[in-house]
XYZ file of N, CA and C in Angstrom:
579
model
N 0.222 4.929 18.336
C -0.851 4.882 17.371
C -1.416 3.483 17.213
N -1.003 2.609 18.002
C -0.677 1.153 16.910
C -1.463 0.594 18.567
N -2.612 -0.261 18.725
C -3.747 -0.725 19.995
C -3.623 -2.410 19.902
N -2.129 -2.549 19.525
C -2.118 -3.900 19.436
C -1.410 -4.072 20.753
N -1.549 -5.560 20.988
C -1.132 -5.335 22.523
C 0.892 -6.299 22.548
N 0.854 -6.228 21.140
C 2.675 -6.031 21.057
C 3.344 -5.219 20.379
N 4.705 -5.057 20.553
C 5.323 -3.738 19.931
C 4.600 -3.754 18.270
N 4.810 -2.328 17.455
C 4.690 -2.169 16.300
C 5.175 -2.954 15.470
N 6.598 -3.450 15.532
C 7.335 -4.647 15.167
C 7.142 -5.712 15.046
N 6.411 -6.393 15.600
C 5.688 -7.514 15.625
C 5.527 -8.740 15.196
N 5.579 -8.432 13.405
C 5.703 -9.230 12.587
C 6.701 -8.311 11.705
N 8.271 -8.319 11.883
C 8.818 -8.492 10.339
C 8.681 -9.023 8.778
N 8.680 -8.294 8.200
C 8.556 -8.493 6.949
C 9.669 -9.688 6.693
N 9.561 -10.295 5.610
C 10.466 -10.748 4.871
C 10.715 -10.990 3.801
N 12.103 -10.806 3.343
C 12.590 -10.514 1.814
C 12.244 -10.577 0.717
N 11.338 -10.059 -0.078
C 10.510 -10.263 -1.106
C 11.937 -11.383 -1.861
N 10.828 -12.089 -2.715
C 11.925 -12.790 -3.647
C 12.829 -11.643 -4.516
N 14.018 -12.343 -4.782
C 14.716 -11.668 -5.752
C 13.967 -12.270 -7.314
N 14.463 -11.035 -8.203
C 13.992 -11.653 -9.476
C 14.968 -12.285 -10.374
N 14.519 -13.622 -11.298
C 15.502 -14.130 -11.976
C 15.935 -13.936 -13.239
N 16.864 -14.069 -13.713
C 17.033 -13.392 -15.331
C 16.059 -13.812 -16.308
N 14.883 -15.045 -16.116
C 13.966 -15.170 -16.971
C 12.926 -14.869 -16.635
N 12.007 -14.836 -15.313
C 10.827 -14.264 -14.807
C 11.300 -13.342 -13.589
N 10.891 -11.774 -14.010
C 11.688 -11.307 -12.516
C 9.994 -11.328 -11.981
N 9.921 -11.235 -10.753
C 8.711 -10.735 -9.829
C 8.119 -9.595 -10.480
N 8.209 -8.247 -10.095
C 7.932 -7.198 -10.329
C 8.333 -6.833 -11.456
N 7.285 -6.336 -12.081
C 7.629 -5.815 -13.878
C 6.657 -3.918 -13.936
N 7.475 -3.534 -14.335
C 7.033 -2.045 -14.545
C 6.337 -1.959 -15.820
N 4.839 -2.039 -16.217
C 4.261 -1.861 -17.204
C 4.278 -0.934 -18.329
N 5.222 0.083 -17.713
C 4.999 1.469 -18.538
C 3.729 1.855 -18.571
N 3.056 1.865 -17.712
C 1.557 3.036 -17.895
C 1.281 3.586 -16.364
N 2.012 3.306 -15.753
C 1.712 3.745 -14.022
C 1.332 2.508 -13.086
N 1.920 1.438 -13.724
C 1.405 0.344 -12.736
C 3.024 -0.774 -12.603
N 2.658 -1.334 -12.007
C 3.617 -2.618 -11.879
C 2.885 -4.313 -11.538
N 2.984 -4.953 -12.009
C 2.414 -6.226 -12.132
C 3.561 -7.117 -11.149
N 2.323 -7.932 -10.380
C 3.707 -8.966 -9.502
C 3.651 -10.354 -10.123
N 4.404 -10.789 -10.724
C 3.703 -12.216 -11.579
C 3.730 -13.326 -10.632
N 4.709 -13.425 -9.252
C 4.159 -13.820 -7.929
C 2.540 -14.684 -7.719
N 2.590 -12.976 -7.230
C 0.834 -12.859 -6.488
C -0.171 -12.607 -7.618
N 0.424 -12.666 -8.915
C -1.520 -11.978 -9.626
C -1.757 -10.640 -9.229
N -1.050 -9.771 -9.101
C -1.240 -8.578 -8.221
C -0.860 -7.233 -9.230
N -1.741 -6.686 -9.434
C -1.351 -5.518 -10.372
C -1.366 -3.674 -9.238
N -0.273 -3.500 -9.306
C -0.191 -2.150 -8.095
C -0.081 -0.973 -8.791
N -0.966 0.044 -8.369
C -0.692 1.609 -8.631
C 1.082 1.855 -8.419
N 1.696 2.598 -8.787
C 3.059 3.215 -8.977
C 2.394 4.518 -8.266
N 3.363 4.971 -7.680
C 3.466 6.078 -7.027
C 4.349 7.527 -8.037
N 4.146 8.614 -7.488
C 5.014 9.942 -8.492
C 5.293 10.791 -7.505
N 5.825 11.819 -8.275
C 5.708 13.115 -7.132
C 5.600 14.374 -8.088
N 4.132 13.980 -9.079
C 4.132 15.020 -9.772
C 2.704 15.708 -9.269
N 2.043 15.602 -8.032
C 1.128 16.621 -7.640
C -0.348 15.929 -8.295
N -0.453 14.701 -8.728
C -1.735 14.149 -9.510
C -2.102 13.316 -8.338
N -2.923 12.136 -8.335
C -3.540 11.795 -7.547
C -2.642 10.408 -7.436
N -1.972 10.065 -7.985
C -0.671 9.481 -7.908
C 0.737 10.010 -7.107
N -0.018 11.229 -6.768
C 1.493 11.384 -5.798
C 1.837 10.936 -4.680
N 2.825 10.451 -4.159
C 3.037 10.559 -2.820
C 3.100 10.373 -1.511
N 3.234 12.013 -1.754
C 2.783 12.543 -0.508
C 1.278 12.754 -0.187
N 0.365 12.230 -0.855
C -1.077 12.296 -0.857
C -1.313 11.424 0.372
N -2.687 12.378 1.178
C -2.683 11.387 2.296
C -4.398 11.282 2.633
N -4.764 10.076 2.588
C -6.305 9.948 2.303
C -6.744 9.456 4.360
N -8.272 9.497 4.582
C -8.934 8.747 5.567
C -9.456 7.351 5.142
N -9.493 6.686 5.928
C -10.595 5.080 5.443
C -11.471 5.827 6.254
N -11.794 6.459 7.161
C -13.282 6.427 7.508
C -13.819 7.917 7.948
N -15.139 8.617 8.355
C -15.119 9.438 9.058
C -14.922 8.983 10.386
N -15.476 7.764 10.564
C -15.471 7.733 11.925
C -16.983 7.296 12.664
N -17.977 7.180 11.813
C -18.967 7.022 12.302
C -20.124 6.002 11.332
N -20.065 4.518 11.494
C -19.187 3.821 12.670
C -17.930 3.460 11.814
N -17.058 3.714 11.358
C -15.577 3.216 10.626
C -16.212 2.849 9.726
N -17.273 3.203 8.809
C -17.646 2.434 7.180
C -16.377 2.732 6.354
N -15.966 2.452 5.445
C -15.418 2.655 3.821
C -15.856 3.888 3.538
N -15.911 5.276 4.295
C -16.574 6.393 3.170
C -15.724 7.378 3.699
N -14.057 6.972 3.539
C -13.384 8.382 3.954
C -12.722 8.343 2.386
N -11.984 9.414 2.652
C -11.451 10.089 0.993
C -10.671 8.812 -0.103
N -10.167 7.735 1.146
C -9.963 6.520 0.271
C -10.387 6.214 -0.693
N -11.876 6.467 -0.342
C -12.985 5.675 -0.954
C -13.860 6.445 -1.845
N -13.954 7.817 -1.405
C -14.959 8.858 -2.266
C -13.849 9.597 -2.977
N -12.438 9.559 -3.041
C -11.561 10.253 -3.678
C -10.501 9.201 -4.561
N -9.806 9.323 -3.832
C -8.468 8.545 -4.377
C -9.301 7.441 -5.103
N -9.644 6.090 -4.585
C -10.321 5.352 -5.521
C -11.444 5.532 -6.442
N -12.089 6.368 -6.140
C -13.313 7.178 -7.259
C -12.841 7.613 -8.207
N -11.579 8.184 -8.122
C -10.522 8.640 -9.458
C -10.208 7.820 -9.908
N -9.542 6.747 -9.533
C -9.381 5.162 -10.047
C -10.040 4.738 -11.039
N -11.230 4.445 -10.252
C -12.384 3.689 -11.268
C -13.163 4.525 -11.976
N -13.122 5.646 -12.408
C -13.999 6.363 -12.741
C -13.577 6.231 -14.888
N -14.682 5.933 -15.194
C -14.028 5.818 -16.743
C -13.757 6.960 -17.901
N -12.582 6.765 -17.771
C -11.999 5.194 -18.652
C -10.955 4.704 -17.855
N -11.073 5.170 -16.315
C -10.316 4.173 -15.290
C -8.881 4.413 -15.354
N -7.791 4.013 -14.538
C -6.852 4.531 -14.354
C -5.615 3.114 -15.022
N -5.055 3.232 -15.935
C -4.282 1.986 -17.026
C -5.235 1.348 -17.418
N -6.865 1.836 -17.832
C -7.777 0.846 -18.039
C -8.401 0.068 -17.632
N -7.949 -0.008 -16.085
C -9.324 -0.703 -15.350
C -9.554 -0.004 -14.316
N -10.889 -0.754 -14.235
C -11.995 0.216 -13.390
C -12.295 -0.908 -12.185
N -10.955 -1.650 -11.678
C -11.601 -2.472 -10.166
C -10.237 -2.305 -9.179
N -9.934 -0.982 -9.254
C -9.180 -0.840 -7.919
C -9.562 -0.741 -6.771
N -8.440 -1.190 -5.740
C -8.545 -1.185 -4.480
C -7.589 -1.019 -3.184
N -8.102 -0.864 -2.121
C -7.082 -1.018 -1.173
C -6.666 -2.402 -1.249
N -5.428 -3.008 -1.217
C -4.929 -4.315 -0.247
C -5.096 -4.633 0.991
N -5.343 -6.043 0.886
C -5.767 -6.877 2.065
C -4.296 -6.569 2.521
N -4.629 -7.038 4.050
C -3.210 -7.873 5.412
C -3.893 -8.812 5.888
N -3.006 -9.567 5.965
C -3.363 -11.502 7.400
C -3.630 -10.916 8.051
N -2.967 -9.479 8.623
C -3.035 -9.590 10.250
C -1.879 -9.781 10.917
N -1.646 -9.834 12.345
C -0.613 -10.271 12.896
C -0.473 -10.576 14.472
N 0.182 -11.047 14.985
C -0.245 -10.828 17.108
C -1.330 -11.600 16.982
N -1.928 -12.831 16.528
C -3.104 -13.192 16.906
C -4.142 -12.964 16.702
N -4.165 -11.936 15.969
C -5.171 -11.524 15.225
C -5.042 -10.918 13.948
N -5.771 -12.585 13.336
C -5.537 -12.738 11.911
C -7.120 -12.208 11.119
N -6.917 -11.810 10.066
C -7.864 -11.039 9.433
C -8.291 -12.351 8.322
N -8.062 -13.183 7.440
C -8.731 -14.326 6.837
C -8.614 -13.405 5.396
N -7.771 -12.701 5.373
C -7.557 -12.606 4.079
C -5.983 -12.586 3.336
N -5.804 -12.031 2.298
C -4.477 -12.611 2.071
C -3.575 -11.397 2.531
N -2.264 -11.871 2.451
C -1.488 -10.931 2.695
C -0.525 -9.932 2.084
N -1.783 -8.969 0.821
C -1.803 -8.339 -0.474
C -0.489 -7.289 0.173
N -0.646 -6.387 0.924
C 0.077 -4.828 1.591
C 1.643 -5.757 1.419
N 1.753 -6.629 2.909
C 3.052 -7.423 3.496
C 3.845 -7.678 2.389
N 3.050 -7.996 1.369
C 4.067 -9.268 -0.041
C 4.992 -7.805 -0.623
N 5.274 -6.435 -0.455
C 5.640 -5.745 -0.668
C 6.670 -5.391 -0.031
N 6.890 -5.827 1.262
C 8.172 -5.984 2.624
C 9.059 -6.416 1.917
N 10.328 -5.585 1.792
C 11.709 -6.136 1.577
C 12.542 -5.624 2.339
N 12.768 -6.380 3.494
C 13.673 -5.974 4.482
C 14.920 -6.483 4.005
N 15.187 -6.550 2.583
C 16.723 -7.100 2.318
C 17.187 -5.904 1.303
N 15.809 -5.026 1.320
C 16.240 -3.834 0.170
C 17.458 -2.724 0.891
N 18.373 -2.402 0.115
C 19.261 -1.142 0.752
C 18.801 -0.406 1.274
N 19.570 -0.182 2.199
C 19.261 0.979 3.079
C 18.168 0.801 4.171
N 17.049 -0.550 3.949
C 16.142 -0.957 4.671
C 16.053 -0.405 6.332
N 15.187 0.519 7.037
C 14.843 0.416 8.189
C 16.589 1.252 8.652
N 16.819 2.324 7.663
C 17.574 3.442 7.902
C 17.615 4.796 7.073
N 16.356 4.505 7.060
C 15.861 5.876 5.983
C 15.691 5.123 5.011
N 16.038 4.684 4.072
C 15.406 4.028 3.047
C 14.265 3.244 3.064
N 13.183 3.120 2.355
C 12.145 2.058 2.404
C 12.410 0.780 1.858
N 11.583 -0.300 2.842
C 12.002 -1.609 2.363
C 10.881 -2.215 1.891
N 11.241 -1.798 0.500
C 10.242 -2.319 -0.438
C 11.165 -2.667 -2.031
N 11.097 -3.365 -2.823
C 11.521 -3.700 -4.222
C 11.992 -2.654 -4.671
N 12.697 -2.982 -5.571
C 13.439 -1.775 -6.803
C 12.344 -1.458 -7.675
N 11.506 -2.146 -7.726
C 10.371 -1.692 -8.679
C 9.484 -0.342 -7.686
N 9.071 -0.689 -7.139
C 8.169 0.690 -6.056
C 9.029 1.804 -5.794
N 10.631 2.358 -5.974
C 11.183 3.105 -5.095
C 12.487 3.138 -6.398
N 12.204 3.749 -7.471
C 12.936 3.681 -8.504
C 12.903 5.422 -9.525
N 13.842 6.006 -9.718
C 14.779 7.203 -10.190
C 13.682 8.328 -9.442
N 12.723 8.490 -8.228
C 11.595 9.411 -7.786
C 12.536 10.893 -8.014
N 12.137 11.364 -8.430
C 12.680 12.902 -8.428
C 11.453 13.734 -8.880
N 11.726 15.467 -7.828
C 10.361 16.306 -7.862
C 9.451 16.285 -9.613
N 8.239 15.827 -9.574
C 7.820 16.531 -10.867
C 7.759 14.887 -11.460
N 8.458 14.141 -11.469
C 8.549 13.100 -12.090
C 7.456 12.173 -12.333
N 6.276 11.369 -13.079
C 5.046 11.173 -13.096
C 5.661 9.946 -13.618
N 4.201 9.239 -13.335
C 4.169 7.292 -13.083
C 4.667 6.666 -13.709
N 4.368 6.979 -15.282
C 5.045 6.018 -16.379
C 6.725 6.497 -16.322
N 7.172 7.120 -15.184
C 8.791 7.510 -15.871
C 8.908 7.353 -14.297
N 8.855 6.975 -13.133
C 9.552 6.436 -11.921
C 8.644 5.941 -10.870
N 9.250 5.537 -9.897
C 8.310 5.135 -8.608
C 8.516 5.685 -8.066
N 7.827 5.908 -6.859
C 8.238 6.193 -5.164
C 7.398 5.970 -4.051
N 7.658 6.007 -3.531
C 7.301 5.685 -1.707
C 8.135 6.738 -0.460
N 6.940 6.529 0.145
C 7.078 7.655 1.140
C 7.670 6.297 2.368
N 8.688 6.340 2.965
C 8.955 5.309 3.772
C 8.558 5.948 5.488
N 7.063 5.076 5.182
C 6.175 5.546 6.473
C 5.001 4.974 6.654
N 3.969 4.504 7.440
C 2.690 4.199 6.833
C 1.943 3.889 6.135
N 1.695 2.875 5.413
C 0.771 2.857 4.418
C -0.575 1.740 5.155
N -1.642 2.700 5.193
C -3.151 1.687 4.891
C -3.769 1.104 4.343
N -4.286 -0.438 4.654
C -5.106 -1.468 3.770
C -5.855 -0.999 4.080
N -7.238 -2.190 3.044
C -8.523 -2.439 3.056
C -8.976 -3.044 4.417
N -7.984 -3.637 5.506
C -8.432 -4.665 6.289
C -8.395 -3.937 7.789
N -9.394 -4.496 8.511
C -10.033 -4.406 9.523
C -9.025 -4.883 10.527
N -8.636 -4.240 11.888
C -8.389 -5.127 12.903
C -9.866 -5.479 13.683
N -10.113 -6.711 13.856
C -11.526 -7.265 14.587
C -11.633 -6.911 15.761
N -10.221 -6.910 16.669
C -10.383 -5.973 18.144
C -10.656 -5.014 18.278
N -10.551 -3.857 17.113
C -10.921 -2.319 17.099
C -11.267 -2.180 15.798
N -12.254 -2.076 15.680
C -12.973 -1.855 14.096
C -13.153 -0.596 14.137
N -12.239 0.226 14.824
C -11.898 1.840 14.220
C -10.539 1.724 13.724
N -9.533 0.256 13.861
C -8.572 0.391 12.932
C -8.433 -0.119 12.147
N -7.217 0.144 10.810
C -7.230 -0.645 9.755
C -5.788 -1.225 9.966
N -5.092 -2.547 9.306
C -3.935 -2.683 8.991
C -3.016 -1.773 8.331
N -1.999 -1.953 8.593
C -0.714 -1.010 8.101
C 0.465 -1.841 8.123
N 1.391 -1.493 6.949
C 2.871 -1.242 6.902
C 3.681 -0.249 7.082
N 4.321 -0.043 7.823
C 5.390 0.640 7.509
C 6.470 -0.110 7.049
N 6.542 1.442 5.729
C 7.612 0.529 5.003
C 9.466 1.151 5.315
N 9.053 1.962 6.179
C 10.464 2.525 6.756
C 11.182 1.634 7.355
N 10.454 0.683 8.280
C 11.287 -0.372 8.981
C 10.985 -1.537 8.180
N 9.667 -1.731 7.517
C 9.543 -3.161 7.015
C 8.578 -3.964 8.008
N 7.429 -3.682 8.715
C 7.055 -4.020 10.090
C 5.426 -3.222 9.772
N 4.804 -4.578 10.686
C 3.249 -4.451 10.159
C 1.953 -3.876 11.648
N 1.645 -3.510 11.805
C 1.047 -2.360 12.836
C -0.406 -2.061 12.409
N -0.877 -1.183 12.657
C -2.326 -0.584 13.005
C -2.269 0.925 13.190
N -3.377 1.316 12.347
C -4.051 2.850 12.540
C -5.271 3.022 12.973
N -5.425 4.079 13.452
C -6.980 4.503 13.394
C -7.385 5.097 11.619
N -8.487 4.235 11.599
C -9.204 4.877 10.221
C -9.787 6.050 9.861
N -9.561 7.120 10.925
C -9.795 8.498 10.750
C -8.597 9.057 10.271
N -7.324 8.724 10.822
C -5.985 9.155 10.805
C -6.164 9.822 8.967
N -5.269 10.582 8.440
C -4.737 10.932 7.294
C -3.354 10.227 7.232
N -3.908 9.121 6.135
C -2.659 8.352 6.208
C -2.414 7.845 4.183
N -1.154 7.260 4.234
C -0.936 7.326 2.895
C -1.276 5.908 2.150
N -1.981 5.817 1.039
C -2.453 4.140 0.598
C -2.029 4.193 -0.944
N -1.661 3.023 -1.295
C -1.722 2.586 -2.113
C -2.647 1.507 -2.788
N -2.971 1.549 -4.313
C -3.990 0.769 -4.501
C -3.211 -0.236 -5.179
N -4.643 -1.751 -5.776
C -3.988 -2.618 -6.337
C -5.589 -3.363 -6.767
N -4.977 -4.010 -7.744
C -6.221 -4.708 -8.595
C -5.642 -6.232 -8.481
């Protein structure tokens, strides 16, 4: 799937910071979000209660013609977002940026990656390697303000590879390792303000 011209692997993630007993990183807001006090980075929480927060929800970045911004990303999942009175109250969500990787760097930041915790349990053996905050008590039915989850597989940015502007950046967060899709694909995103 991945038109980069090195393995999927490429660029390993690495270990998100741990948090300290007076500022941890990741803080769970109680309303369906999590704040990174890091990055300035405020992230959708994931569920698995069947809302537009679930999942297993799996959106397009593009039709395909030529790769614009107008697949369900964009006319669905984020239209629900911003639509008011907006989703925890604001109305400027988005996909996350990626650098990039292999040489081809994208000039933006590296919003998706800062989520890589290849030091999390179980990391890159069925478990996803991502924080205790993203991947926390998920059980069927369970909705945003009461757990996280992640699907440890795929996830699509906002960002362009410049060699094929029919793909977008990706994580997988199963191994922790940063790759490429096609923007038609049905693939799974998370947002962030």
């Amino acid at each position: 799937q991945s038109s980069l011209p090195c393995p999927g692997s490429c660029v390993p993630g690495t270990p998100a910071p741990r948090p300290t007993a007076t500022v941890p990183r990741f803080v769970d807001n109680g309303d369906g979000t999590i704040s990174d006090n890091q990055a300035g980075l405020m992230w959708e929480k994931k569920d698995d209660a069947g809302g537009i927060h679930d999942k297993d929800n799996l959106y397009t970045w593009s039709t395909g013609s030529p790769y614009n911004p107008e697949g369900t990303a964009f006319t669905s999942f984020l239209a629900t977002l911003n639509t008011p009175p907006c989703f925890a109250g604001h109305c400027d969500w988005r996909l996350p940026t990626m650098a990039g990787c292999c040489g081809y760097p994208t000039g933006q930041a590296a919003e998706l990656e800062s989520i890589i915790d290849t030091g999390a349990a179980g990391c890159g053996s069925g478990s996803p390697c991502v924080p205790a905050a993203f991947n926390t008590s998920c059980t069927l039915g369970c909705s945003a303000t009461g757990c996280s989850c992640i699907v440890s597989n795929d996830y699509c940015s906002g960002s362009t590879l410049s060699v094929t502007p029919g793909n977008a950046w990706s994580v997988n967060f199963g191994g922790g390792y940063v790759g490429n899709l096609g923007k038609t694909f049905s693939l799974y995103m998370r947002a962030v303000r």
